[in-house]
Structure formats: structure tokens, C-alpha cells
mmCIF file of C-alpha atoms and ligand atoms in Angstrom:
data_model
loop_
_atom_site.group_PDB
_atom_site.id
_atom_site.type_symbol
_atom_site.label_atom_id
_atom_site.label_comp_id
_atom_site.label_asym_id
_atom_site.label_seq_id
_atom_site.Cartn_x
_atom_site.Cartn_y
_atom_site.Cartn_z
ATOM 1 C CA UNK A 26 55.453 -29.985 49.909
ATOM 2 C CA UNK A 27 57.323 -27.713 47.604
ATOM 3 C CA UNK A 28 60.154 -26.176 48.705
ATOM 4 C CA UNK A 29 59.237 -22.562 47.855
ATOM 5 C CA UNK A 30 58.673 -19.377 50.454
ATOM 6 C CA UNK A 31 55.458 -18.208 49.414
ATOM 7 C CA UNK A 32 54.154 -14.256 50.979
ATOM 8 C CA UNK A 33 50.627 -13.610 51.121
ATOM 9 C CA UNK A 34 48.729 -10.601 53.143
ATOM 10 C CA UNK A 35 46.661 -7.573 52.653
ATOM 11 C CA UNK A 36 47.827 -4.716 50.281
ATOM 12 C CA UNK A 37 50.295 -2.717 51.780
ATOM 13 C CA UNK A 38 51.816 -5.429 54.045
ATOM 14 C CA UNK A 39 54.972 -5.449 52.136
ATOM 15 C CA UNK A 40 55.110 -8.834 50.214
ATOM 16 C CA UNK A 41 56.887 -7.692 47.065
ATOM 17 C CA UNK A 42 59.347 -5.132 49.103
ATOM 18 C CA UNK A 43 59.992 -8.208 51.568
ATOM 19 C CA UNK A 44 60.307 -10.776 48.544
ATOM 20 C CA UNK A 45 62.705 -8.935 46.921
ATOM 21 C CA UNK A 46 65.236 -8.619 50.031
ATOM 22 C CA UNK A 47 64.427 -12.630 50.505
ATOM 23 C CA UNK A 48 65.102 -13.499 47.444
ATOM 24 C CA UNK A 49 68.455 -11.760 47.616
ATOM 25 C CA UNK A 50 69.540 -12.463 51.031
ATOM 26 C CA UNK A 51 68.797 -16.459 49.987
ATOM 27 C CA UNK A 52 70.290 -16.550 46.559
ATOM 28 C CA UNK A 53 66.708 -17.683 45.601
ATOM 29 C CA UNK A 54 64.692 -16.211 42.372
ATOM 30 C CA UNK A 55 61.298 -13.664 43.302
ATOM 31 C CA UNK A 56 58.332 -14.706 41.616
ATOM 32 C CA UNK A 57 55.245 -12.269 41.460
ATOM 33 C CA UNK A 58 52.123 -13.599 40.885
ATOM 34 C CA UNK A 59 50.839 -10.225 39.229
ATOM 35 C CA UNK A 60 53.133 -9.787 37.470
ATOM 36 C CA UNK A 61 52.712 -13.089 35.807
ATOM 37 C CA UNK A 62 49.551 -12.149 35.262
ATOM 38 C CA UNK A 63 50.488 -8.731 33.463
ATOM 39 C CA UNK A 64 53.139 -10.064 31.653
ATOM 40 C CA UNK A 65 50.664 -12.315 30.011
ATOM 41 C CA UNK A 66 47.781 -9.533 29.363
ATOM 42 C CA UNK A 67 49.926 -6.906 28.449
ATOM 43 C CA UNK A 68 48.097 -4.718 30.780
ATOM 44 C CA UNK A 69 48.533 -3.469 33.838
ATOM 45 C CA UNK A 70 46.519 -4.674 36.831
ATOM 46 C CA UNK A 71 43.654 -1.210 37.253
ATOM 47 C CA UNK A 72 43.259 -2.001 33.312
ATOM 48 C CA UNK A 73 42.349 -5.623 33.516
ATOM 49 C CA UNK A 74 40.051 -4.597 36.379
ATOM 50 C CA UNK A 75 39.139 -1.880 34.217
ATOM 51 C CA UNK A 76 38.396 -3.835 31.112
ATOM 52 C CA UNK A 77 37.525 -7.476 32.604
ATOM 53 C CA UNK A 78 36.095 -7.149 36.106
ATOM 54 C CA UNK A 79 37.245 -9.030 38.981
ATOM 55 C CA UNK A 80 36.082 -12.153 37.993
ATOM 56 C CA UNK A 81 38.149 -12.288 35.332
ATOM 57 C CA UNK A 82 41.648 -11.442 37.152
ATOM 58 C CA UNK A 83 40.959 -13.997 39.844
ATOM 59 C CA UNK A 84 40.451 -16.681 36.925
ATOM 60 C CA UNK A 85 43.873 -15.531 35.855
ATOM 61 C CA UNK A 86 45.293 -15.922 39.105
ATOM 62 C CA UNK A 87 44.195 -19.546 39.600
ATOM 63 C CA UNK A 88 45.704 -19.770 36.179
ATOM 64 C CA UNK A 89 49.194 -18.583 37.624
ATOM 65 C CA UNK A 90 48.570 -20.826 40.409
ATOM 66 C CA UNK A 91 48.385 -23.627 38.035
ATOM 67 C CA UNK A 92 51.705 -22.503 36.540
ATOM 68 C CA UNK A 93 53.385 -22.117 40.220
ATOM 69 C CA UNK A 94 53.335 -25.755 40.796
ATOM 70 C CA UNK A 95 56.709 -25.838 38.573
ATOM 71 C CA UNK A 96 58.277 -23.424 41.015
ATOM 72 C CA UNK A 97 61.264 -24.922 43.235
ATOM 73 C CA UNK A 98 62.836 -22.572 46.012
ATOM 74 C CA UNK A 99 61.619 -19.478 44.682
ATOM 75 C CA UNK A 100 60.261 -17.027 46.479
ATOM 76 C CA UNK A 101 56.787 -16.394 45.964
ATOM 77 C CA UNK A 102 54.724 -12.757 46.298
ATOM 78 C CA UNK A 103 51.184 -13.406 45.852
ATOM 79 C CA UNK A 104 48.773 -10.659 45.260
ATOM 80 C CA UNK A 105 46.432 -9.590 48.401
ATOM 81 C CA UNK A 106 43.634 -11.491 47.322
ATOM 82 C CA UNK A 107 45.359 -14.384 45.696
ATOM 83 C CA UNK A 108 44.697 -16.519 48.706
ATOM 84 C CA UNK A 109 41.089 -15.596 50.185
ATOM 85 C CA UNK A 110 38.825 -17.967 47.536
ATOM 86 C CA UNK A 111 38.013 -21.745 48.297
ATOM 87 C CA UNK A 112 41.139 -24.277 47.945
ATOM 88 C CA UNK A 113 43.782 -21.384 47.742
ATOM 89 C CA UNK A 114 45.556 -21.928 51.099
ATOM 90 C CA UNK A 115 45.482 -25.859 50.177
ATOM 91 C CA UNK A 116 47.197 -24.780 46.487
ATOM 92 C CA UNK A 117 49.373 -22.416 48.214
ATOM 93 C CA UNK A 118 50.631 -25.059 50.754
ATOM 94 C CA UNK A 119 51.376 -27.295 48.717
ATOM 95 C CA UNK A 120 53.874 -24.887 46.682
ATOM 96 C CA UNK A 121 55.961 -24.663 50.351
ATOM 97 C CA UNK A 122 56.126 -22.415 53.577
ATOM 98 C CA UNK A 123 53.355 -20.095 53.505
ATOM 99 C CA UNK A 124 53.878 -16.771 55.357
ATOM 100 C CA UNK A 125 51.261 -14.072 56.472
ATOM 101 C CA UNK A 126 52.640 -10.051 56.556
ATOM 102 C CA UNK A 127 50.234 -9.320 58.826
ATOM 103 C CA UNK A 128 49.514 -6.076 60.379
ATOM 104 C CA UNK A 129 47.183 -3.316 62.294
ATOM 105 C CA UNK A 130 44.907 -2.164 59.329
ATOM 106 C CA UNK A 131 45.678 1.166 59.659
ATOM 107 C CA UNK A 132 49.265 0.750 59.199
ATOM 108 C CA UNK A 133 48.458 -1.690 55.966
ATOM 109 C CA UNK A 134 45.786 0.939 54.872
ATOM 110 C CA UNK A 135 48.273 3.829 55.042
ATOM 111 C CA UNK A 136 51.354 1.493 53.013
ATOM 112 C CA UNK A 137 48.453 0.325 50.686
ATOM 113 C CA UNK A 138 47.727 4.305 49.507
ATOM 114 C CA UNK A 139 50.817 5.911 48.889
ATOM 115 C CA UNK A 140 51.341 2.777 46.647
ATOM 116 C CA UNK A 141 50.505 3.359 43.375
ATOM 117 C CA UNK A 142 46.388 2.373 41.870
ATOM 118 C CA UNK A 143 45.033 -0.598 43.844
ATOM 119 C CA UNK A 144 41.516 -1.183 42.133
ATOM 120 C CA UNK A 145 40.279 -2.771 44.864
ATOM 121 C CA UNK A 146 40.362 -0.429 47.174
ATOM 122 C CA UNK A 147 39.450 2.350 44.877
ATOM 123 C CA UNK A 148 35.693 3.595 45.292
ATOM 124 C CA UNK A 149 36.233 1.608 48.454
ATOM 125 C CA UNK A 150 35.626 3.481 52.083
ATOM 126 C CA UNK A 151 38.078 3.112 54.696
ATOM 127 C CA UNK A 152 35.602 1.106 56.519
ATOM 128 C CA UNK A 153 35.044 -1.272 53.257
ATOM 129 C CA UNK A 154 38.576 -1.530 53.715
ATOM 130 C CA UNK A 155 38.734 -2.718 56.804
ATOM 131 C CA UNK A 156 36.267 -4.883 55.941
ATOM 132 C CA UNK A 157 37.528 -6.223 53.333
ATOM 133 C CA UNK A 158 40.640 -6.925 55.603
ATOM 134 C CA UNK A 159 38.620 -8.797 57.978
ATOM 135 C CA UNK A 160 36.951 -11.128 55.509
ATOM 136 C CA UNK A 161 40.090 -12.384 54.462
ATOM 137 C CA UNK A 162 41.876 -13.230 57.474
ATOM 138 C CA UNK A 163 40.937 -16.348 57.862
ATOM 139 C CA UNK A 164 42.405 -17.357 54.503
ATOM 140 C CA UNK A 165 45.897 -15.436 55.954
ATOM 141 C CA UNK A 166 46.231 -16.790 58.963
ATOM 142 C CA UNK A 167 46.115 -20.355 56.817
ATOM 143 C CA UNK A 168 49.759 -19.501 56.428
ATOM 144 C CA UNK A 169 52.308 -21.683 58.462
ATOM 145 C CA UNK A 170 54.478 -18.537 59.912
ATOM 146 C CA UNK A 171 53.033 -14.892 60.166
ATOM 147 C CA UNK A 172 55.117 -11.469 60.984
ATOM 148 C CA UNK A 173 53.168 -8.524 62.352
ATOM 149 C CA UNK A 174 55.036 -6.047 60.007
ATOM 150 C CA UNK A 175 53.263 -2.696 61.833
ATOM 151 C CA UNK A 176 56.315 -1.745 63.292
ATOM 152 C CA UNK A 177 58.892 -3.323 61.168
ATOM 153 C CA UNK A 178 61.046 -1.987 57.809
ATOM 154 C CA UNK A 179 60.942 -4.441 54.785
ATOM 155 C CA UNK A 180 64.615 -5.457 56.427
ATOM 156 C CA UNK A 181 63.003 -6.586 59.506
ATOM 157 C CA UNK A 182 60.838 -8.397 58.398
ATOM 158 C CA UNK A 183 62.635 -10.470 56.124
ATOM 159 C CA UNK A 184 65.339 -10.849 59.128
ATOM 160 C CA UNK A 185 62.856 -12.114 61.086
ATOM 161 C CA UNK A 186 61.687 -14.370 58.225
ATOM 162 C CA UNK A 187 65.474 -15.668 57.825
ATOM 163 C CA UNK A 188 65.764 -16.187 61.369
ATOM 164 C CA UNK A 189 62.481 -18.042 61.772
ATOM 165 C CA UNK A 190 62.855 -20.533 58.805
ATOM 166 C CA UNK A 191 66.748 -21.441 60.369
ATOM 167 C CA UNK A 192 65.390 -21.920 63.647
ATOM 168 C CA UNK A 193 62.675 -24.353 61.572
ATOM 169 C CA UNK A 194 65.462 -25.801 60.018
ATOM 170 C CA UNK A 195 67.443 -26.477 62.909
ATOM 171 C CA UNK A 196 64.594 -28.319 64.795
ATOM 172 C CA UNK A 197 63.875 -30.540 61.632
ATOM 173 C CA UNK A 198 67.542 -32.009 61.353
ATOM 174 C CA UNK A 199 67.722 -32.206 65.513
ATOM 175 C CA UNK A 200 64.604 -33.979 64.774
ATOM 176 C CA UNK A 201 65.834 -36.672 61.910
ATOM 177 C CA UNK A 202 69.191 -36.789 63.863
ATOM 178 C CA UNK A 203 67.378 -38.343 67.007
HETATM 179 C C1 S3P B 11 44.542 -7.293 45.092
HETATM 180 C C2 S3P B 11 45.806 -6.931 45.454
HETATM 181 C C3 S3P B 11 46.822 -6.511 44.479
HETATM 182 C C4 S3P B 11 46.515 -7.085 43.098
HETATM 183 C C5 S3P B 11 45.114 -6.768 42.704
HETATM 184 C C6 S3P B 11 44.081 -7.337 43.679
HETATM 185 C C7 S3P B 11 43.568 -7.677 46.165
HETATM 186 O O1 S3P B 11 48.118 -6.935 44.910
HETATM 187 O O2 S3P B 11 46.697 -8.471 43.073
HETATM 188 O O3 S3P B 11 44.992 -5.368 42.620
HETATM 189 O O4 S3P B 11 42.516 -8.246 45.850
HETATM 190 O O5 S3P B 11 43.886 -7.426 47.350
HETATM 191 P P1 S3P B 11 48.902 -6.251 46.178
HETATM 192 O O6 S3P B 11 48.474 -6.988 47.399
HETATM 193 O O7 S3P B 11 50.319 -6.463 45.860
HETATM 194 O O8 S3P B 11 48.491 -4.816 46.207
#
């Protein structure tokens, strides 16, 4: 397993705001997958949606994923839906420690508005949302850690993060120690 820390969850649950405080509290590089995928179109996300359809970003995104494999103790933001199609978690796992933002939707549906154009939740009821949210949990809760970030500041969360990944630490080498 890669040695990477890898953020996946629903829009609005914080995984580039997180990432960034990770990736400077570890020393470590952030790596966003859409951006990746931007920097390569020379578009911005609601135009490739705009222009291309879904279909089309999510084949970019296993594209990226293809490209992660090179990654080594970065810290990884996916994009919401990055991990919810067949084989993600397994891709994802294998780049290193997979952790779920998680959260009460209507916290996550709140973050997810006042941030800037999200195409897939535009023309989208709050119910779709929710939904939408539901259908993908199973593919979040893959992850090998998960935060309920509801109630928690992007600072909190990565604390906890930090603190949880030590404590990890600390039981391996107890472990190989004997
Ligand atoms: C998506 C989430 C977005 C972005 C794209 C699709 C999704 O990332 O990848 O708009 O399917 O949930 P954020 O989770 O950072 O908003």
C-alpha cells in the first residue's frame, strides 16, 4: 500500500480545506484530483460538465487515478464522486490511508452551496441531494478512518486526522517491536 493520505466524501465535507492544513501541518505536498483534471482541459469543472457530460469527467478521473499511482506521501483530495463507481475504493486503497469527511447531510448540503458552481448538484432538489448522498455511502465508508466533520472547523478535523494516524502509528511499531 502506498503511503499517501487520500480524502474522499460528499461535496461540502471539507476535503480540499482539510488537505490543505494536512499537507502543511505534515510537510507533505496536496494533490487535487480536479484540479488535475482542469489543469489538463483547460476548463473549469461546470464547463467540462457543460461541454462533455458526466461521462466524460468520470473517464478523466479514472485517468487521474491512473496517474496517482506515482504519488508517494502526498496528500490526496479526491473529488465527491471520485470514489462511488466499481473498483474505485480498491484503486484508492491501494494509493494509502483512505479517509471519509463524513457528515449530517444538511450540514454537507449547506458547506456544498455557498461553495462556488457544483454541477452536480445544480438542477438537483434537496431531496436528489440527499439522495445522491445516500447512494454513495457505501463507496465512503470503504475508507479505512472516517471523521464526522458536522461539528468540526477544517482545524479539527485535520487534528483529529493527525492524532488518529499517530495513534495508528504507534500501535504498528508496538506491534513489530513485540
Ligand atoms: C463532484 C464533486 C466535485 C467535482 C465534480 C463532481 C461529485 O468535487 O469533482 O463537480 O460528483 O460529487 P467536490 O467534492 O470537491 O465538490
Amino acid at each position: 500500500m502506498g503511503n499517501n493520505i487520500v480524502l474522499v466524501g460528499f461535496m461540502g465535507a471539507g476535503k480540499s480545506s482539510v488537505g490543505r492544513i494536512l499537507a502543511r501541518r505534515l510537510g507533505r505536498c496536496l494533490v487535487e484530483t480536479d484540479d488535475m483534471i482542469t489543469a489538463k482541459e483547460g476548463r473549469s469543472i461546470p464547463e467540462i460538465f457543460a461541454a462533455e457530460g458526466e461521462a466524460y469527467f468520470r473517464a478523466a478521473e479514472d485517468e487521474v487515478l491512473g496517474l496517482l499511482a506515482l504519488k508517494r506521501g502526498d496528500v490526496i483530495a479526491t473529488g465527491g464522486g471520485l470514489p462511488c463507481r466499481e473498483g474505485r475504493p480498491e484503486a484508492l486503497r491501494a494509493l494509502g490511508t483512505v479517509v471519509w469527511l463524513s457528515g449530517d447531510f444538511d450540514a454537507l448540503y449547506a458547506r456544498a452551496l455557498r461553495g462556488g458552481e457544483r454541477p452536480m448538484l445544480a438542477g438537483r432538489s434537496r431531496d436528489d441531494a440527499r439522495a445522491l448522498l445516500r447512494s454513495r455511502e457505501s463507496f465512503y465508508s470503504q475508507a479505512a478512518l472516517t471523521v464526522d466533520t458536522s461539528d468540526l472547523t477544517p482545524d479539527q478535523v485535520a487534528a483529529r486526522i493527525i492524532g488518529e494516524l499517530r495513534g495508528r502509528e504507534r500501535q504498528a511499531a508496538a506491534a513489530r517491536a513485540g
